[in-house]
Coordinates of C-alpha atoms in Angstrom, one line a residue:
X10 CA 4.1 -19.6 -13.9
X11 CA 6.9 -17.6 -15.7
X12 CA 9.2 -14.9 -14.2
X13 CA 11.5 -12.7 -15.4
X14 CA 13.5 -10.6 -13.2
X15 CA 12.1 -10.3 -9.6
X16 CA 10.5 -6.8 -9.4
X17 CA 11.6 -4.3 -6.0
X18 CA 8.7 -5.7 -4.1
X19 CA 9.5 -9.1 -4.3
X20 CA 13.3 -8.8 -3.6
X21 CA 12.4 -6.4 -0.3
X22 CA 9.6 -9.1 0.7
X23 CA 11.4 -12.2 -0.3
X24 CA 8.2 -13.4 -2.3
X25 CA 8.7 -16.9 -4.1
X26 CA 9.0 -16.2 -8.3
X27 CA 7.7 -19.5 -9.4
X28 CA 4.7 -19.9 -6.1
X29 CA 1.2 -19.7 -7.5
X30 CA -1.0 -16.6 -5.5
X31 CA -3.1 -19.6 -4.2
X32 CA -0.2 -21.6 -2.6
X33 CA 0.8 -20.7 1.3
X34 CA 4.3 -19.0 1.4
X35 CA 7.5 -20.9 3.6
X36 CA 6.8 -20.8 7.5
X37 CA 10.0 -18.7 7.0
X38 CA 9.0 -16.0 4.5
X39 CA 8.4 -12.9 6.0
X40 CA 5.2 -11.8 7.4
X41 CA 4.1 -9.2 4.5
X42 CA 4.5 -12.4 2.2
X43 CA 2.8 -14.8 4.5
X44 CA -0.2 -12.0 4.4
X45 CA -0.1 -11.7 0.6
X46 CA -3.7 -11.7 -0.3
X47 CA -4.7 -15.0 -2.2
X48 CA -8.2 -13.7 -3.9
X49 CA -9.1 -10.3 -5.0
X50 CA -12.0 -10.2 -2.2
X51 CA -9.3 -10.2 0.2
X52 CA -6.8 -7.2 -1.0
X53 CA -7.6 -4.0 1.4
X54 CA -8.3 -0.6 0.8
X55 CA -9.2 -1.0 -3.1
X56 CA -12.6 -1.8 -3.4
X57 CA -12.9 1.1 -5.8
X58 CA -11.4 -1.0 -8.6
X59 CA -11.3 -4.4 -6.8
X60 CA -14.7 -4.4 -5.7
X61 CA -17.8 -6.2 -7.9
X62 CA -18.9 -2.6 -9.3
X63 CA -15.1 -1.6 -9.6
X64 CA -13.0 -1.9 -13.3
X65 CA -10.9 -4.8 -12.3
X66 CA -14.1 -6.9 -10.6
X67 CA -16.1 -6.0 -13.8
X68 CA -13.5 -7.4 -15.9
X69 CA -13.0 -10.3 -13.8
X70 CA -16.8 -11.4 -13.7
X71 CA -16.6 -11.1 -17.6
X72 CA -13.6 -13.2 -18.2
X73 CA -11.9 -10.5 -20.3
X74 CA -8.9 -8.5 -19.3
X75 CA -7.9 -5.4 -20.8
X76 CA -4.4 -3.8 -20.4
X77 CA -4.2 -1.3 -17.5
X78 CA -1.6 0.8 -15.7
X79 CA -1.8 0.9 -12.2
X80 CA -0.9 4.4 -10.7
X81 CA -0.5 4.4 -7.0
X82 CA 1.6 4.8 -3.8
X83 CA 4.2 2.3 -2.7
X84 CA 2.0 -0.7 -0.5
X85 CA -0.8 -0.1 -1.7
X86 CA -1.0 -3.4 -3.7
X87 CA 0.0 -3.1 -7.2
X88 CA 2.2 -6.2 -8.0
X89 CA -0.4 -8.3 -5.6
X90 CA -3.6 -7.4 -7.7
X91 CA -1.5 -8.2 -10.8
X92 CA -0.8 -11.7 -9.9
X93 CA -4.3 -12.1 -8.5
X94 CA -5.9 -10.8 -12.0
X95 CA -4.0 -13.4 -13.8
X96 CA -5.6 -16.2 -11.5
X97 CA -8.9 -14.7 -11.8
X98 CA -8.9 -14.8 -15.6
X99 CA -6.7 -17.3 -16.0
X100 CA -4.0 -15.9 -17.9
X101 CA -0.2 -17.3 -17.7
X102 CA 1.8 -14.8 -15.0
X103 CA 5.2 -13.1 -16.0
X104 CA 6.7 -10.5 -14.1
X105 CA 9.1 -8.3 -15.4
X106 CA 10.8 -5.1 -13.6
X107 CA 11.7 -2.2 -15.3
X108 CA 14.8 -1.4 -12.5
X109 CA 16.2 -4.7 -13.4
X110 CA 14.9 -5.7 -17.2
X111 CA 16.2 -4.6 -20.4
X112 CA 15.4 -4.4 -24.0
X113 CA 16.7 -8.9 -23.7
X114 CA 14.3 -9.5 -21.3
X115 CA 11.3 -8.0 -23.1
X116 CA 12.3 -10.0 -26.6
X117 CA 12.3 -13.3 -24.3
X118 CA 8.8 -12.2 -22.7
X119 CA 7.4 -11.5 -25.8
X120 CA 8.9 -14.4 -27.5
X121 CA 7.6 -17.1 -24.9
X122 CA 4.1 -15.0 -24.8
X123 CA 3.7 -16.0 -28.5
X124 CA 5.3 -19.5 -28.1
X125 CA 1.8 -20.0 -25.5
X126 CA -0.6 -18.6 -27.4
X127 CA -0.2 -21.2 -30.0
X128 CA -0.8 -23.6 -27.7
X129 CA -4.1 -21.7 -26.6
X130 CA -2.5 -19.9 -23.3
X131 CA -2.6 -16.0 -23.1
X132 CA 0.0 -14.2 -20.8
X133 CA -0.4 -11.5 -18.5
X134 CA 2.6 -9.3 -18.6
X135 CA 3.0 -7.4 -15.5
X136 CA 6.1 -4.7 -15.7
X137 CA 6.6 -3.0 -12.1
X138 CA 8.0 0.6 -12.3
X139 CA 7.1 0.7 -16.0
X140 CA 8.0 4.6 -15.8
X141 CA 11.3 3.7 -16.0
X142 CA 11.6 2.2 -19.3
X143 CA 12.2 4.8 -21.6
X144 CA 10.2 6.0 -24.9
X145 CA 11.9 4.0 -26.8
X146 CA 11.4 1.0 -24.7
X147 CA 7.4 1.6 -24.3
X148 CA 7.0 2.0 -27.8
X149 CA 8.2 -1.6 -28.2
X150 CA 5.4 -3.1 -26.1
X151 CA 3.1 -1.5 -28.4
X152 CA 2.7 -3.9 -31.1
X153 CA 2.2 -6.9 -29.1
X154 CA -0.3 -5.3 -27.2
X155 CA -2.2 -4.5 -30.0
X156 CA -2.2 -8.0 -31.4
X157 CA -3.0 -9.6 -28.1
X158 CA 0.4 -11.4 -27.2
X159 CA -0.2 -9.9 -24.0
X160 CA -2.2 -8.3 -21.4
X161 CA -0.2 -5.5 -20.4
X162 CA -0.4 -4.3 -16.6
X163 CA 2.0 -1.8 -15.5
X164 CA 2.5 -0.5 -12.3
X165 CA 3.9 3.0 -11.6
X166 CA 3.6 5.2 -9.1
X167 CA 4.5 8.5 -11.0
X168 CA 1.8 10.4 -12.8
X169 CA 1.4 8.3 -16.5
X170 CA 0.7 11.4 -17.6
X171 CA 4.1 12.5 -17.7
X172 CA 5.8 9.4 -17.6
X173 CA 4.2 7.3 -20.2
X174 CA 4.1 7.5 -24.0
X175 CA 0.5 9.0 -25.3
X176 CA 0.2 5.9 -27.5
X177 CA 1.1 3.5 -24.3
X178 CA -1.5 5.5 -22.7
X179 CA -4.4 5.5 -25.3
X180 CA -4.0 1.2 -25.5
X181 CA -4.7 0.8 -21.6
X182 CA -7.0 1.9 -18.7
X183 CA -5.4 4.2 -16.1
X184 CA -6.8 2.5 -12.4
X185 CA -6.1 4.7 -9.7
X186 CA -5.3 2.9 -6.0
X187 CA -5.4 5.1 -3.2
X188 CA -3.0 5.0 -0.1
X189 CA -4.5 2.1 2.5
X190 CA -7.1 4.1 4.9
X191 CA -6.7 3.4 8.6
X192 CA -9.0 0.9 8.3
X193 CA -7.5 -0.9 5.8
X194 CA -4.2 -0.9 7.9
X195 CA -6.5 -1.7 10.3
X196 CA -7.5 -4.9 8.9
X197 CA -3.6 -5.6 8.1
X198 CA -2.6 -5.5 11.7
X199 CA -5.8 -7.9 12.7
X200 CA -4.7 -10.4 10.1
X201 CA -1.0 -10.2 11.4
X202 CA -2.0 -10.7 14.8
X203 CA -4.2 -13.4 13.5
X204 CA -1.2 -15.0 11.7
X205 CA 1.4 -14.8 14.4
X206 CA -1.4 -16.5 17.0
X207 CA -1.0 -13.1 19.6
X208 CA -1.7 -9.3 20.0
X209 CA 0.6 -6.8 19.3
X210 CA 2.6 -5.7 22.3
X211 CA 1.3 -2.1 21.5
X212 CA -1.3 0.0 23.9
X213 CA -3.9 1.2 22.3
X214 CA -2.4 4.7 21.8
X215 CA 1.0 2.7 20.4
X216 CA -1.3 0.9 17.7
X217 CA -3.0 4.1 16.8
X218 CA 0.5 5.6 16.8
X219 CA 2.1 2.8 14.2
X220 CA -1.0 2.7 11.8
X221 CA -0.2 6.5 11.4
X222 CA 3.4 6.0 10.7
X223 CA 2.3 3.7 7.9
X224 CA 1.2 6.9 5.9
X225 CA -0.9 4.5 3.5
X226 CA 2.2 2.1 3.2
X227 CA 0.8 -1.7 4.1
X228 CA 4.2 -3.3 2.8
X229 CA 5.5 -0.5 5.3
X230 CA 3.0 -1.6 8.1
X231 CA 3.9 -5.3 7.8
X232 CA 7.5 -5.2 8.1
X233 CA 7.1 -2.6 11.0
X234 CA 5.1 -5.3 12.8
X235 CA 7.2 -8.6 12.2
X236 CA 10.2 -5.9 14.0
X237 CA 7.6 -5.6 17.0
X238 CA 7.0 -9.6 17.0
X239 CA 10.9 -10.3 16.2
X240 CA 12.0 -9.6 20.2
X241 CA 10.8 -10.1 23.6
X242 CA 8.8 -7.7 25.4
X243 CA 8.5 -7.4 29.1
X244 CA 5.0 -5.2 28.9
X245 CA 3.0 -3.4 25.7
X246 CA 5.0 -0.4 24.6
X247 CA 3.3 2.8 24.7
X248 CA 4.1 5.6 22.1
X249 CA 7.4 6.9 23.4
X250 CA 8.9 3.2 23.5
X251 CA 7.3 2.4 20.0
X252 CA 9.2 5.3 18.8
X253 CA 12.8 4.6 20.4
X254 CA 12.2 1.2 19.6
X255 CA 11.6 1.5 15.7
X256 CA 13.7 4.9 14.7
X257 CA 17.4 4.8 15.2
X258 CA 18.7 6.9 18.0
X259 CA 20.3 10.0 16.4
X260 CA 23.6 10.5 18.3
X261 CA 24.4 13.6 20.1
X262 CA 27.1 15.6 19.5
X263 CA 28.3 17.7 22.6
X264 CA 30.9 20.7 22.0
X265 CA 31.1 21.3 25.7
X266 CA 31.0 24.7 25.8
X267 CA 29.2 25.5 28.3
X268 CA 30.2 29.7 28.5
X269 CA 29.5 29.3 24.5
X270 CA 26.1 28.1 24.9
X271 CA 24.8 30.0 27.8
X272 CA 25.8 33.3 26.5
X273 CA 24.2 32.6 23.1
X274 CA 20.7 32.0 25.2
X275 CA 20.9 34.8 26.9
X276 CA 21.1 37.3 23.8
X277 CA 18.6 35.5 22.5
X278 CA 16.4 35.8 25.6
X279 CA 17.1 39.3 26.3
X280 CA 15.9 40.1 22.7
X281 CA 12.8 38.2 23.2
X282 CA 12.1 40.3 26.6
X283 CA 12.9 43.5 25.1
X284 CA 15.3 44.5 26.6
X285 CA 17.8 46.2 24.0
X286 CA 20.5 47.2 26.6
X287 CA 21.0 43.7 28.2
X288 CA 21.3 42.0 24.5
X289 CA 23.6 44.3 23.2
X290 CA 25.8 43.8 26.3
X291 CA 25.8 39.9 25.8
X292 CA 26.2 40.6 21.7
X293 CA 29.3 42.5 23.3
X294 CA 30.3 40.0 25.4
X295 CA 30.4 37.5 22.4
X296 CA 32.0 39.1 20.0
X297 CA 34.7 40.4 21.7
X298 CA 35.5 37.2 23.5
X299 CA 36.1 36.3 19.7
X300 CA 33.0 34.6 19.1
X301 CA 32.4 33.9 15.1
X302 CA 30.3 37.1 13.7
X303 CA 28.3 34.7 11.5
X304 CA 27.2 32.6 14.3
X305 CA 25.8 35.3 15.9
X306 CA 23.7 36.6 12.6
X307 CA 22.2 33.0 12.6
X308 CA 21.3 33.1 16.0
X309 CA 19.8 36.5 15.0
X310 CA 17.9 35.8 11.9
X311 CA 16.2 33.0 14.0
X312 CA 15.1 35.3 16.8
X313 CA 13.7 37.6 14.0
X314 CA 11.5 34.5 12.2
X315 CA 10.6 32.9 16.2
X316 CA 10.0 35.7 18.5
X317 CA 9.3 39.0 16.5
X318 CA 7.6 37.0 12.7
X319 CA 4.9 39.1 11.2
X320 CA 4.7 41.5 13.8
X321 CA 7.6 43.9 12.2
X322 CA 8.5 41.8 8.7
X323 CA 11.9 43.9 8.8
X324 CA 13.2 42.3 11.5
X325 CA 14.1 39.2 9.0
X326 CA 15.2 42.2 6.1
X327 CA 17.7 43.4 8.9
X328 CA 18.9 40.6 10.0
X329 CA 19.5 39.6 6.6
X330 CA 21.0 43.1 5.5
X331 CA 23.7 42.9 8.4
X332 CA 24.4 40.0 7.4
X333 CA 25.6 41.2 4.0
X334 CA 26.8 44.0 5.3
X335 CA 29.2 41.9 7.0
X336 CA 30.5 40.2 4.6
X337 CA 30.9 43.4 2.4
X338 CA 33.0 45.2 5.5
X339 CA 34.5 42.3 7.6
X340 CA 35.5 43.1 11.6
X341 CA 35.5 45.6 12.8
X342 CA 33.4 47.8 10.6
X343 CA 30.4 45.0 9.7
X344 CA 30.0 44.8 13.6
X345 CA 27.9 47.9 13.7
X346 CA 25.9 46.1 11.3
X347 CA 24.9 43.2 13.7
X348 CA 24.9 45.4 16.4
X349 CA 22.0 47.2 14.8
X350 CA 20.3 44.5 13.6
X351 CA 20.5 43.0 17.4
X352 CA 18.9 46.3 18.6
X353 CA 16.3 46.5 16.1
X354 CA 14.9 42.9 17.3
X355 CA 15.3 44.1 20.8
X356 CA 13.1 46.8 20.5
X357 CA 10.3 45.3 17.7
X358 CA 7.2 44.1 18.3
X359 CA 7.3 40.5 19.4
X360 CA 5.2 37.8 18.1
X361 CA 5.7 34.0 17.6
X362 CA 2.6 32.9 16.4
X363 CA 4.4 32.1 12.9
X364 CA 6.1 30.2 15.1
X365 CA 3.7 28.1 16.7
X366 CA 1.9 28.3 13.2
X367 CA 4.8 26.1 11.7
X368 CA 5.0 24.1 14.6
X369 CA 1.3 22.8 14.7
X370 CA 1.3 22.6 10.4
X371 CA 4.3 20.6 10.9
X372 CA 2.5 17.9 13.2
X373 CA -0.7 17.8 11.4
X374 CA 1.3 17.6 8.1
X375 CA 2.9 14.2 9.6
X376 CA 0.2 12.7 11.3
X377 CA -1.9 13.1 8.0
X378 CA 0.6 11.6 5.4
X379 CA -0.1 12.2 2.0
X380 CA -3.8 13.4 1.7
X381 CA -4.9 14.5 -1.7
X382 CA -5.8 18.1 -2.0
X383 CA -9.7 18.6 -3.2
X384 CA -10.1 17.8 -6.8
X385 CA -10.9 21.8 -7.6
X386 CA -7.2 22.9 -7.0
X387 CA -5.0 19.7 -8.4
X388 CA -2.8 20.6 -11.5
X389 CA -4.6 20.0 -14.4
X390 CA -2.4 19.8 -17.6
X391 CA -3.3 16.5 -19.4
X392 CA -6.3 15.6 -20.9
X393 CA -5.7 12.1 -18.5
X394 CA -5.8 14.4 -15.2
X395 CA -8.8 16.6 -16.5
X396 CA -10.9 13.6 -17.1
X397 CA -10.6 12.1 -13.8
X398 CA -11.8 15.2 -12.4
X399 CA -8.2 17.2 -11.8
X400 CA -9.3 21.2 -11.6
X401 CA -12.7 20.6 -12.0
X402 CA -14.8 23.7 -10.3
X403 CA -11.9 25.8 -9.8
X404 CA -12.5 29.2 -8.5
X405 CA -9.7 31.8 -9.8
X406 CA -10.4 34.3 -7.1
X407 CA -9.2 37.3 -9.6
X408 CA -12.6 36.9 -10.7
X409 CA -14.5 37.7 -8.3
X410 CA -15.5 40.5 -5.9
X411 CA -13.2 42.0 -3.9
X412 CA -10.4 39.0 -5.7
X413 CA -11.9 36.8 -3.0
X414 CA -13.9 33.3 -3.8
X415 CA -14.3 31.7 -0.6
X416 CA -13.6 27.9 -2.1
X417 CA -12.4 25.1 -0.1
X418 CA -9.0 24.7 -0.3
X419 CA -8.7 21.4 2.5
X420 CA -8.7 17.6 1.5
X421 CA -11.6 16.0 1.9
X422 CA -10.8 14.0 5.1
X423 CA -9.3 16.9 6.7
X424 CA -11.2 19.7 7.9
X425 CA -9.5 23.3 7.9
X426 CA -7.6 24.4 10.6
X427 CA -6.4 26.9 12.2
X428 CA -2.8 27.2 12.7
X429 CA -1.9 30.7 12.4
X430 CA -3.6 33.3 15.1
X431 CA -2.0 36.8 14.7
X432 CA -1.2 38.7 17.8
X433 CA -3.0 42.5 17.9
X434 CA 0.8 43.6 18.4
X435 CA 2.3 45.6 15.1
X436 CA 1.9 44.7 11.7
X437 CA -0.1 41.2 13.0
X438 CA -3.0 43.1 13.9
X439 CA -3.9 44.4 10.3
X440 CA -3.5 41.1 9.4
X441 CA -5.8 39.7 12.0
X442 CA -8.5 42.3 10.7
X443 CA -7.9 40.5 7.2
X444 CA -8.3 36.8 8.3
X445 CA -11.4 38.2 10.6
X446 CA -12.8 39.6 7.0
X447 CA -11.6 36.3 5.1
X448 CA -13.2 33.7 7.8
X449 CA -16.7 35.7 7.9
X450 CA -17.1 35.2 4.3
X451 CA -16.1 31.2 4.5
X452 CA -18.6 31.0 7.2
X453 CA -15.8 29.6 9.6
X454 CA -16.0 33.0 12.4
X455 CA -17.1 30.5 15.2
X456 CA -14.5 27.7 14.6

């Protein structure tokens, strides 16, 4: 088995160039290499293309490879199915990476490709991070393609669609792997703890809690678990120690100042209880003790987005207009400018369900990772994305009565929620009346 250039995968995992897929790694290889599938049947979370009714298995059970590209996330198995295809059809393995390769390395792949298949063996030519050769550079794999010196598999995991050359494209099949499920990840941690002969020292909630962390990532997975198995632990960790014990402790950075701080929280406080006398006393308080002027805007602007929101929108456009004003006058003269502003958010409607809006999308957003959005609203501008399905039923809402179409909008293993609930306090209540109006015509009124 021939190698050129070890790809980014193998030099993070330490994988062996010259091993065969079917030979058991070092006792001292890391763990994501130990795990390295050894069959197709055994790679995770791919049955789509892996499986007996998927492209790859079809090809496989027919003896006859075709040139692909896989597209997919980082872990999700690209350079592992590639090896495993040239087993399973019994093509010589050569491994190429477009970070490390150049236009040498190709001539000498090419060049021992034809030297073999004189001698009646064909070569599988597997170029990780193919996106990053260059037009020029894909154009040169071209004829040898078309001749059959190799089978071309590519890995990528930007849209070929914009990163590939149209001619590249229209010589191989596009195979699409999906981020690893949780039971796929799943299934990685089982075989880990199978591997290393003992459970994870996670809690149930800590295992749940490191499979979402993953976000798809198995490569990720692995090398997250040989950390956990690389020390000594007294009992199972539960979230809060599987966190502090995987992410580096950010350092804190204390001014000690404490007069600084507490009179800062009280403008901000008094502003969020409405009382416009008290915060402009502490405004005073600040800025005549000398206190920077811009500090205080920030400190402003923020009440205006976290406590006050949709309920008045000018609260932000007079925080944001004092602050220019400001900078136009300097002191003293701009300081009437953050005094009003400070009085304006005293007195305005208060609201912070923007606030708790971002707060809970935030959370969701990270504990979901990188769903796809439905098929019906994914940018459509190649003829690659329309045919697997990008934009497909669209709804362009213009169109319809009252501009309103009702479509689903959520991925498909996510169902909507609700982060956003408008107070009945100022300008929030008109726009609880229009998400009232929206949700009766999705059906979602009782959710």
């Amino acid at each position: 088995m021939a190698y050129l250039g070890r790809t980014m995968a193998d030099l993070l995992t330490g994988l062996e160039p010259d091993r065969p897929a079917d030979t058991p790694p070092s006792e001292n290889a890391p763990l994501a290499d130990r795990l390295r599938p050894r069959t197709l049947a055994e790679v995770v979370g791919q049955d789509h293309v892996t499986g007996p009714e998927g492209a790859i298995g079809r090809m496989v059970a027919a003896g006859r490879l075709s040139s692909i590209i896989l597209w997919g996330p980082p872990g999700t198995g690209k350079t592992t199915i590639a090896r495993l295809l040239a087993d399973a059809v019994d093509l010589r393995f050569v491994a190429i990476s477009a970070v490390f390769s150049g236009v040498a390395d190709l001539k000498k792949a090419f060049a021992d490709a034809r030297e073999h298949a004189r001698i009646g063996k064909r070569t599988l030519l597997f170029v990780d991070e193919i996106h990053r050769f260059n037009r020029a550079q894909q154009d040169g794999f071209l004829p040898f393609v078309e001749d059959g010196t190799v089978t071309l598999v590519g890995a990528t995991t930007e849209n070929p669609s914009f990163e590939l050359n149209a001619a590249l494209l229209s010589r191989a099949q596009v195979l699409i792997l999906h981020r690893l499920d949780r039971a796929a990840l799943e299934q990685l941690l089982d075989r880990a703890e199978a591997e290393m002969a003992r459970p994870l020292p996670l809690d149930t909630p800590a295992r749940d809690a490191l499979v979402a962390s993953a976000d798809g990532d198995g490569r990720f997975l692995l090398n997250q678990v040989e950390t956990l198995y690389s020390v000594a632990l007294d009992a199972p960790l539960e979230p809060a120690g599987l966190s502090a014990f995987l992410q580096r402790r950010v350092a804190v950075y204390d001014k000690d100042r404490e007069g600084h701080y507490n009179l800062i929280s009280a403008l901000h406080k008094s502003i969020r209880g409405s009382d416009p006398q008290a915060a402009l006393y502490y405004l005073a308080r600040m800025l005549t003790a000398g206190e920077e002027p811009l500090f205080v805007l920030r400190r402003l602007t923020r009440a205006a987005v976290e406590d006050i929101g949709l309920a008045d929108p000018q609260a932000l456009v007079q925080c944001i207009a004092a602050k220019d004003t400001y900078d136009f006058l300097g002191s003293p003269e701009g300081e009437l400018a953050i005094a009003q502003a400070c009085l304006y958010l005293a007195t305005a409607p208060k609201s912070n369900a923007a606030y708790k809006a971002q707060k809970a999308a935030w959370k969701v957003a990270k504990e979901t990772g990188s769903l796809m959005p439905p098929d019906n609203i994914l940018n459509a501008p190649t003829k690659l994305m329309r045919d697997i399905g990008y934009g497909k039923g669209y709804a362009y809402d213009h169109d319809r009565e009252d501009g309103f179409s009702g479509a689903n909008y959520w991925p498909a293993d996510l169902p909507p929620q609700r982060f956003y609930d408008p107070t009945e306090r100022g300008f929030e209540k008109r726009l609880s009346e229009r998400m009232a109006w929206w949700d009766e015509r999705r059906g979602r009124v009782d959710e």
